Amino acid sequence: MTQFWPGLLLLLLGHLIRGSLGLPWPFCEDVLPPGQGFGGSVTITRNCLWRPQVHFVSTIFGRLNTTDGGALTVPTIALGSAYEVDTTSGPSRLVLKDLVFSNFSLSNPSRDAQVLWPRGLISPGLQPGTTLPRRLYMYDVQLLVDAGTLQQYLQFFSTPGPNATLVYTDNATFLHIPYWSDDQTMVNHVGLLLASPGGTTADLALTRPAAGRNFVLAANQATLVPVLQAAGSTSTSVPLLVYVATNISLGRPQDIAAGLPINRPVFLVGRVTVPTGIDFGMQVNQLVLLGSYSRMTLAELVLENLAPGDERSADFAGAGFDVQMGYNMWPMLYPRSSNRVALHNCTLALSTLELEEYLYKATLYKVQPAGFPAALA
């Protein structure tokens, strides 16, 4: 009987914590696949509550799932607000991949040596038995934060100096960092996203931007075109961020009859943990960037089936752009006299002829193609 009552009290406490958060979620230790346990690498497949004092892990993977309606679900880990964060213990090295984190407070980059550390997952200190600091690695991770935290990090990464880096942002609801590192933190495609006042996870941002937000967490084959039709066509200077979570095929007749108007800056961001591609289906003029604010950035994507341009493409090409070469990105229709399309760390699948032509022009104009030895350029 003396052992029964403590167990019952812990069970009741767990239910009270879930209720206080308004999240009817299980604890993370209760949703692990068979054979996994906290202590090494774990895979999270559904939303769960994190209890810092009972977990000691080195790697946490998220696994995206598809709902019956075709939309994706991204596993979200929320910190139980009734739990005290342990600031003295934790793993020496923590790797996070393909996850969303909610209710975690982040370190202050202007005060703390640790940048982007969610308190309660990893704590400052030295690795046991060494003089090396603990390290945090994040890949394809989104952190739901308040407005103050987002602005702190926007200033940290944008102010000229050693910490300045390329970011994608609307200055209010999202801040995406393609890459940044120091001796304690390494991030590769990590986003800080404005949480709703109630702290609800994902903020209905799987299939469309939530009210007052300019980001979509996980677009796939079923949702990318509707997102671009609904949100990308709005004429505004405010950027839209869309995370592309799976391989997508465009070029279907119903999608390209008149082309999709892109009337605002749009960031399409793939994944670094798994190669993510867009197949353009050998169709041209699918994305129409003719508005005053039309811009498109493609990042961390494999781009396939890039067709040569047609007569309409030629009307907008101007001198210096070979309509016969697919690497000139003819799925996008825009005047080539203006810089409206950017490719960041993308891979283009080209024919042998196109690759040879590209290398020839790079040699002719003394341009060193990234990844090619000088002898080939």
Tab-separated table of C-alpha atoms in Angstrom:
chain	number	residue	atom	x	y	z
A	1	MET	CA	0.000	0.000	0.000
A	2	THR	CA	2.883	2.390	0.742
A	3	GLN	CA	4.131	1.926	-2.830
A	4	PHE	CA	0.664	2.368	-4.355
A	5	TRP	CA	-0.014	5.918	-3.169
A	6	PRO	CA	3.129	7.605	-4.635
A	7	GLY	CA	2.390	6.009	-8.011
A	8	LEU	CA	-1.205	7.209	-7.906
A	9	LEU	CA	-0.111	10.734	-6.986
A	10	LEU	CA	2.315	10.857	-9.947
A	11	LEU	CA	-0.448	9.664	-12.291
A	12	LEU	CA	-2.852	12.339	-11.029
A	13	LEU	CA	-0.132	14.986	-11.330
A	14	GLY	CA	0.437	14.012	-14.943
A	15	HIS	CA	-3.257	14.453	-15.752
A	16	LEU	CA	-3.307	17.846	-14.008
A	17	ILE	CA	-0.296	19.043	-15.998
A	18	ARG	CA	-1.849	18.000	-19.293
A	19	GLY	CA	-5.057	19.779	-18.347
A	20	SER	CA	-3.256	22.971	-17.310
A	21	LEU	CA	-1.579	23.128	-20.730
A	22	GLY	CA	-4.814	22.578	-22.599
A	23	LEU	CA	-3.024	19.846	-24.554
A	24	PRO	CA	-4.480	16.322	-24.284
A	25	TRP	CA	-1.119	14.869	-25.271
A	26	PRO	CA	0.732	11.882	-23.846
A	27	PHE	CA	4.190	12.216	-22.373
A	28	CYS	CA	7.025	11.654	-24.844
A	29	GLU	CA	8.211	8.519	-23.063
A	30	ASP	CA	4.775	6.971	-23.677
A	31	VAL	CA	4.822	7.330	-27.485
A	32	LEU	CA	8.150	5.773	-28.409
A	33	PRO	CA	8.205	2.940	-30.963
A	34	PRO	CA	8.671	-0.573	-29.542
A	35	GLY	CA	12.243	-1.250	-28.482
A	36	GLN	CA	13.181	2.413	-27.978
A	37	GLY	CA	13.816	4.038	-24.650
A	38	PHE	CA	15.194	7.332	-23.484
A	39	GLY	CA	18.930	7.096	-23.078
A	40	GLY	CA	20.175	7.213	-26.682
A	41	SER	CA	18.486	7.952	-30.009
A	42	VAL	CA	14.694	8.144	-30.110
A	43	THR	CA	12.063	8.728	-32.792
A	44	ILE	CA	8.977	10.848	-32.098
A	45	THR	CA	6.010	10.168	-34.382
A	46	ARG	CA	3.290	12.218	-32.679
A	47	ASN	CA	2.792	15.268	-30.480
A	48	CYS	CA	3.932	14.768	-26.895
A	49	LEU	CA	4.838	16.522	-23.640
A	50	TRP	CA	8.447	16.716	-22.510
A	51	ARG	CA	9.523	16.179	-18.906
A	52	PRO	CA	13.158	17.346	-18.558
A	53	GLN	CA	13.953	15.449	-15.396
A	54	VAL	CA	13.167	12.013	-16.822
A	55	HIS	CA	14.886	12.230	-20.221
A	56	PHE	CA	18.528	11.842	-21.153
A	57	VAL	CA	18.948	11.478	-24.908
A	58	SER	CA	21.588	12.121	-27.571
A	59	THR	CA	19.391	12.315	-30.707
A	60	ILE	CA	15.700	13.019	-31.268
A	61	PHE	CA	14.274	12.345	-34.726
A	62	GLY	CA	10.818	13.394	-35.865
A	63	ARG	CA	8.825	11.385	-38.380
A	64	LEU	CA	6.331	13.191	-40.610
A	65	ASN	CA	2.987	11.485	-41.110
A	66	THR	CA	0.160	12.011	-43.606
A	67	THR	CA	-3.422	12.503	-42.465
A	68	ASP	CA	-6.454	10.991	-44.167
A	69	GLY	CA	-7.029	14.336	-45.896
A	70	GLY	CA	-3.561	14.307	-47.435
A	71	ALA	CA	-1.995	16.970	-45.201
A	72	LEU	CA	1.183	16.304	-43.236
A	73	THR	CA	1.582	16.276	-39.491
A	74	VAL	CA	4.909	17.365	-38.013
A	75	PRO	CA	5.697	15.897	-34.580
A	76	THR	CA	5.633	18.651	-31.967
A	77	ILE	CA	7.295	18.439	-28.560
A	78	ALA	CA	5.884	20.794	-25.936
A	79	LEU	CA	7.533	21.500	-22.600
A	80	GLY	CA	5.221	20.819	-19.697
A	81	SER	CA	4.850	24.240	-18.066
A	82	ALA	CA	4.449	22.734	-14.576
A	83	TYR	CA	7.886	21.149	-14.775
A	84	GLU	CA	10.967	22.776	-13.375
A	85	VAL	CA	13.757	23.015	-15.936
A	86	ASP	CA	16.949	21.311	-14.809
A	87	THR	CA	19.834	23.657	-15.643
A	88	THR	CA	22.694	21.514	-14.330
A	89	SER	CA	22.466	18.189	-16.168
A	90	GLY	CA	21.864	16.955	-19.675
A	91	PRO	CA	23.544	15.199	-22.582
A	92	SER	CA	27.006	16.208	-23.764
A	93	ARG	CA	25.823	16.340	-27.363
A	94	LEU	CA	22.240	16.659	-28.561
A	95	VAL	CA	21.040	16.280	-32.163
A	96	LEU	CA	17.496	17.356	-33.162
A	97	LYS	CA	15.996	16.557	-36.569
A	98	ASP	CA	12.600	17.126	-38.231
A	99	LEU	CA	10.739	18.434	-35.194
A	100	VAL	CA	8.677	21.362	-33.942
A	101	PHE	CA	9.207	22.619	-30.385
A	102	SER	CA	6.625	24.566	-28.404
A	103	ASN	CA	6.548	26.175	-24.932
A	104	PHE	CA	10.344	26.088	-24.624
A	105	SER	CA	12.102	29.318	-23.710
A	106	LEU	CA	15.288	30.021	-25.648
A	107	SER	CA	18.589	31.332	-24.399
A	108	ASN	CA	19.131	35.080	-24.766
A	109	PRO	CA	21.748	35.519	-27.534
A	110	SER	CA	22.866	38.926	-26.271
A	111	ARG	CA	23.545	37.571	-22.763
A	112	ASP	CA	24.133	33.816	-22.899
A	113	ALA	CA	26.993	31.996	-24.603
A	114	GLN	CA	24.532	29.403	-25.896
A	115	VAL	CA	22.597	30.417	-29.020
A	116	LEU	CA	19.154	28.968	-29.817
A	117	TRP	CA	19.255	26.483	-26.932
A	118	PRO	CA	15.772	25.387	-25.767
A	119	ARG	CA	15.943	25.338	-21.984
A	120	GLY	CA	14.943	21.922	-20.733
A	121	LEU	CA	16.476	19.964	-23.613
A	122	ILE	CA	20.168	20.656	-23.068
A	123	SER	CA	21.929	22.609	-20.357
A	124	PRO	CA	25.144	24.654	-20.401
A	125	GLY	CA	28.299	23.057	-19.080
A	126	LEU	CA	31.269	20.919	-20.006
A	127	GLN	CA	31.155	17.427	-21.402
A	128	PRO	CA	31.936	14.988	-18.562
A	129	GLY	CA	35.671	14.406	-18.118
A	130	THR	CA	36.660	17.021	-20.745
A	131	THR	CA	37.208	20.737	-21.156
A	132	LEU	CA	34.880	20.789	-24.171
A	133	PRO	CA	31.492	22.524	-23.989
A	134	ARG	CA	28.269	20.675	-24.623
A	135	ARG	CA	27.027	21.042	-28.192
A	136	LEU	CA	23.622	21.322	-29.833
A	137	TYR	CA	22.937	20.372	-33.464
A	138	MET	CA	19.599	21.159	-35.146
A	139	TYR	CA	18.472	20.144	-38.633
A	140	ASP	CA	15.057	21.000	-40.112
A	141	VAL	CA	13.741	22.203	-36.760
A	142	GLN	CA	11.066	24.831	-36.108
A	143	LEU	CA	10.787	26.604	-32.756
A	144	LEU	CA	7.509	28.312	-31.845
A	145	VAL	CA	8.464	31.453	-29.926
A	146	ASP	CA	6.999	34.720	-28.690
A	147	ALA	CA	7.456	38.022	-30.494
A	148	GLY	CA	10.179	39.250	-28.135
A	149	THR	CA	12.344	36.167	-28.665
A	150	LEU	CA	11.919	36.369	-32.432
A	151	GLN	CA	13.022	40.008	-32.446
A	152	GLN	CA	16.023	39.241	-30.214
A	153	TYR	CA	17.304	36.666	-32.671
A	154	LEU	CA	16.457	38.763	-35.717
A	155	GLN	CA	18.680	41.507	-34.339
A	156	PHE	CA	21.385	38.997	-33.351
A	157	PHE	CA	21.659	37.450	-36.824
A	158	SER	CA	21.118	40.681	-38.790
A	159	THR	CA	23.438	43.094	-37.015
A	160	PRO	CA	26.765	43.443	-38.875
A	161	GLY	CA	29.467	41.493	-37.091
A	162	PRO	CA	30.701	37.943	-36.502
A	163	ASN	CA	27.207	36.533	-35.932
A	164	ALA	CA	25.580	38.041	-39.016
A	165	THR	CA	24.287	35.466	-41.487
A	166	LEU	CA	21.788	35.053	-44.297
A	167	VAL	CA	18.222	34.816	-42.987
A	168	TYR	CA	14.743	34.689	-44.516
A	169	THR	CA	12.279	36.820	-42.583
A	170	ASP	CA	9.165	38.954	-42.711
A	171	ASN	CA	10.490	40.846	-39.652
A	172	ALA	CA	7.451	39.847	-37.613
A	173	THR	CA	6.255	36.216	-37.760
A	174	PHE	CA	9.130	34.094	-39.063
A	175	LEU	CA	12.915	34.007	-39.030
A	176	HIS	CA	14.532	31.174	-40.975
A	177	ILE	CA	18.263	30.534	-40.573
A	178	PRO	CA	19.729	28.407	-43.393
A	179	TYR	CA	23.023	27.876	-41.597
A	180	TRP	CA	24.916	29.196	-38.582
A	181	SER	CA	27.441	27.750	-36.151
A	182	ASP	CA	29.824	28.534	-33.338
A	183	ASP	CA	31.697	26.305	-30.885
A	184	GLN	CA	28.504	25.296	-29.031
A	185	THR	CA	25.686	25.388	-31.593
A	186	MET	CA	25.241	24.305	-35.192
A	187	VAL	CA	21.947	24.930	-36.986
A	188	ASN	CA	21.059	23.855	-40.507
A	189	HIS	CA	17.681	25.118	-41.711
A	190	VAL	CA	16.109	26.145	-38.435
A	191	GLY	CA	13.094	28.428	-38.175
A	192	LEU	CA	11.828	30.635	-35.370
A	193	LEU	CA	8.073	30.986	-35.879
A	194	LEU	CA	5.671	33.231	-34.009
A	195	ALA	CA	3.396	31.173	-31.780
A	196	SER	CA	-0.205	32.114	-31.195
A	197	PRO	CA	-1.047	33.860	-27.895
A	198	GLY	CA	-2.560	30.630	-26.589
A	199	GLY	CA	0.528	28.668	-27.521
A	200	THR	CA	-1.336	26.247	-29.781
A	201	THR	CA	1.127	24.172	-31.720
A	202	ALA	CA	1.484	24.324	-35.485
A	203	ASP	CA	-1.003	27.248	-35.534
A	204	LEU	CA	-3.028	25.663	-38.349
A	205	ALA	CA	0.014	26.291	-40.523
A	206	LEU	CA	0.247	22.861	-42.110
A	207	THR	CA	-2.009	23.627	-45.055
A	208	ARG	CA	-2.285	27.430	-44.992
A	209	PRO	CA	-0.863	30.363	-43.035
A	210	ALA	CA	-2.693	30.962	-39.776
A	211	ALA	CA	-4.330	34.324	-39.189
A	212	GLY	CA	-1.671	36.994	-38.805
A	213	ARG	CA	1.124	34.592	-39.799
A	214	ASN	CA	3.159	34.316	-42.997
A	215	PHE	CA	4.482	30.762	-42.889
A	216	VAL	CA	3.418	27.195	-43.669
A	217	LEU	CA	5.069	24.373	-41.739
A	218	ALA	CA	4.870	21.414	-44.119
A	219	ALA	CA	3.609	21.666	-47.690
A	220	ASN	CA	3.332	18.492	-49.748
A	221	GLN	CA	1.838	17.308	-53.032
A	222	ALA	CA	-1.711	17.886	-51.837
A	223	THR	CA	-1.184	21.334	-50.331
A	224	LEU	CA	1.582	23.289	-52.112
A	225	VAL	CA	-0.451	24.485	-55.105
A	226	PRO	CA	-3.461	25.522	-52.942
A	227	VAL	CA	-1.085	27.413	-50.628
A	228	LEU	CA	0.476	29.285	-53.550
A	229	GLN	CA	-2.944	29.980	-55.065
A	230	ALA	CA	-4.367	31.341	-51.818
A	231	ALA	CA	-1.412	33.043	-50.139
A	232	GLY	CA	1.192	33.466	-52.864
A	233	SER	CA	-1.132	35.381	-55.160
A	234	THR	CA	-1.732	38.187	-52.636
A	235	SER	CA	-0.062	41.384	-53.825
A	236	THR	CA	2.083	42.506	-50.892
A	237	SER	CA	5.711	43.197	-50.036
A	238	VAL	CA	5.406	40.906	-46.984
A	239	PRO	CA	7.230	37.610	-47.629
A	240	LEU	CA	5.711	34.129	-47.330
A	241	LEU	CA	7.738	31.161	-46.026
A	242	VAL	CA	6.721	27.650	-47.141
A	243	TYR	CA	8.543	24.570	-45.867
A	244	VAL	CA	8.443	21.871	-48.557
A	245	ALA	CA	8.366	18.620	-46.605
A	246	THR	CA	8.130	15.982	-49.352
A	247	ASN	CA	8.895	15.506	-53.041
A	248	ILE	CA	6.389	17.390	-55.190
A	249	SER	CA	5.418	17.102	-58.853
A	250	LEU	CA	4.159	20.212	-60.621
A	251	GLY	CA	3.223	20.665	-64.254
A	252	ARG	CA	-0.196	19.023	-64.062
A	253	PRO	CA	-2.701	20.506	-66.551
A	254	GLN	CA	-5.028	21.726	-63.810
A	255	ASP	CA	-2.154	23.618	-62.196
A	256	ILE	CA	-0.632	25.334	-65.205
A	257	ALA	CA	-3.555	26.275	-67.437
A	258	ALA	CA	-2.873	29.958	-66.842
A	259	GLY	CA	0.091	29.691	-64.489
A	260	LEU	CA	0.157	30.377	-60.747
A	261	PRO	CA	0.555	34.101	-60.041
A	262	ILE	CA	3.214	34.809	-57.415
A	263	ASN	CA	2.642	38.400	-56.338
A	264	ARG	CA	4.787	38.570	-53.204
A	265	PRO	CA	8.237	37.387	-52.090
A	266	VAL	CA	8.020	33.615	-51.499
A	267	PHE	CA	10.604	31.349	-49.886
A	268	LEU	CA	10.256	27.645	-50.768
A	269	VAL	CA	12.534	25.713	-48.404
A	270	GLY	CA	13.264	21.999	-48.650
A	271	ARG	CA	14.800	19.655	-46.088
A	272	VAL	CA	18.454	18.929	-45.360
A	273	THR	CA	17.812	15.632	-43.573
A	274	VAL	CA	16.158	14.050	-46.623
A	275	PRO	CA	16.667	15.202	-50.244
A	276	THR	CA	13.514	17.084	-51.216
A	277	GLY	CA	12.674	17.772	-54.841
A	278	ILE	CA	10.292	19.600	-57.136
A	279	ASP	CA	9.592	17.915	-60.470
A	280	PHE	CA	8.457	20.553	-62.963
A	281	GLY	CA	7.223	17.939	-65.451
A	282	MET	CA	8.906	19.564	-68.469
A	283	GLN	CA	6.366	22.393	-68.331
A	284	VAL	CA	7.205	26.092	-68.612
A	285	ASN	CA	5.653	29.331	-67.333
A	286	GLN	CA	4.031	27.589	-64.364
A	287	LEU	CA	4.914	30.262	-61.800
A	288	VAL	CA	4.149	33.765	-63.045
A	289	LEU	CA	6.216	36.474	-61.366
A	290	LEU	CA	4.978	39.640	-63.037
A	291	GLY	CA	3.733	41.628	-60.022
A	292	SER	CA	5.440	44.585	-58.381
A	293	TYR	CA	6.552	42.446	-55.410
A	294	SER	CA	7.036	39.114	-57.199
A	295	ARG	CA	10.131	37.291	-55.965
A	296	MET	CA	10.882	33.611	-55.369
A	297	THR	CA	13.729	31.949	-53.476
A	298	LEU	CA	14.204	28.178	-53.733
A	299	ALA	CA	16.427	26.688	-51.040
A	300	GLU	CA	17.714	23.164	-50.365
A	301	LEU	CA	15.719	21.621	-53.218
A	302	VAL	CA	16.449	19.226	-56.073
A	303	LEU	CA	14.909	20.681	-59.258
A	304	GLU	CA	14.060	18.168	-61.970
A	305	ASN	CA	12.616	18.064	-65.492
A	306	LEU	CA	13.464	21.645	-66.392
A	307	ALA	CA	12.230	22.167	-69.943
A	308	PRO	CA	13.536	24.652	-72.516
A	309	GLY	CA	11.518	27.843	-72.826
A	310	ASP	CA	8.812	28.500	-75.399
A	311	GLU	CA	7.765	31.558	-77.407
A	312	ARG	CA	6.193	33.209	-74.386
A	313	SER	CA	9.376	32.608	-72.399
A	314	ALA	CA	11.391	34.206	-75.205
A	315	ASP	CA	9.257	37.340	-75.026
A	316	PHE	CA	10.489	37.887	-71.458
A	317	ALA	CA	14.018	36.497	-71.858
A	318	GLY	CA	15.829	39.382	-73.472
A	319	ALA	CA	19.376	39.103	-74.735
A	320	GLY	CA	21.827	36.815	-72.995
A	321	PHE	CA	19.420	34.088	-71.876
A	322	ASP	CA	19.377	30.916	-73.940
A	323	VAL	CA	15.774	29.734	-74.170
A	324	GLN	CA	17.001	26.264	-75.148
A	325	MET	CA	18.754	25.672	-71.833
A	326	GLY	CA	16.612	24.398	-68.958
A	327	TYR	CA	19.009	25.677	-66.295
A	328	ASN	CA	17.658	29.181	-66.977
A	329	MET	CA	14.572	28.133	-64.972
A	330	TRP	CA	11.776	28.509	-67.531
A	331	PRO	CA	9.120	27.152	-65.140
A	332	MET	CA	9.212	30.745	-63.877
A	333	LEU	CA	7.843	33.468	-66.140
A	334	TYR	CA	9.344	36.879	-65.440
A	335	PRO	CA	11.364	39.557	-67.241
A	336	ARG	CA	14.975	38.370	-67.093
A	337	SER	CA	16.149	41.954	-66.940
A	338	SER	CA	15.102	41.908	-63.252
A	339	ASN	CA	16.473	39.562	-60.600
A	340	ARG	CA	13.337	37.821	-59.329
A	341	VAL	CA	14.466	34.215	-58.751
A	342	ALA	CA	17.235	33.021	-56.409
A	343	LEU	CA	18.512	29.472	-55.899
A	344	HIS	CA	20.223	28.734	-52.591
A	345	ASN	CA	22.003	25.394	-52.248
A	346	CYS	CA	19.795	23.767	-54.897
A	347	THR	CA	20.650	20.877	-57.207
A	348	LEU	CA	19.528	21.033	-60.852
A	349	ALA	CA	19.117	17.781	-62.753
A	350	LEU	CA	20.476	18.606	-66.237
A	351	SER	CA	21.095	16.720	-69.445
A	352	THR	CA	24.683	16.099	-70.550
A	353	LEU	CA	24.277	18.752	-73.258
A	354	GLU	CA	23.073	21.365	-70.777
A	355	LEU	CA	25.865	20.567	-68.341
A	356	GLU	CA	28.494	20.876	-71.069
A	357	GLU	CA	26.969	24.168	-72.212
A	358	TYR	CA	26.961	25.489	-68.657
A	359	LEU	CA	30.600	24.512	-68.125
A	360	TYR	CA	31.548	26.104	-71.454
A	361	LYS	CA	29.924	29.412	-70.515
A	362	ALA	CA	31.426	29.310	-67.055
A	363	THR	CA	34.862	28.864	-68.637
A	364	LEU	CA	34.221	31.578	-71.217
A	365	TYR	CA	33.235	34.131	-68.595
A	366	LYS	CA	35.874	33.011	-66.062
A	367	VAL	CA	33.268	31.796	-63.584
A	368	GLN	CA	34.280	28.947	-61.273
A	369	PRO	CA	31.254	26.626	-60.881
A	370	ALA	CA	30.855	25.529	-57.283
A	371	GLY	CA	32.021	21.980	-56.732
A	372	PHE	CA	34.112	21.695	-59.918
A	373	PRO	CA	37.918	21.506	-59.859
A	374	ALA	CA	39.723	24.410	-61.500
A	375	ALA	CA	40.963	22.104	-64.233
A	376	LEU	CA	37.387	21.577	-65.456
A	377	ALA	CA	36.341	25.207	-65.360
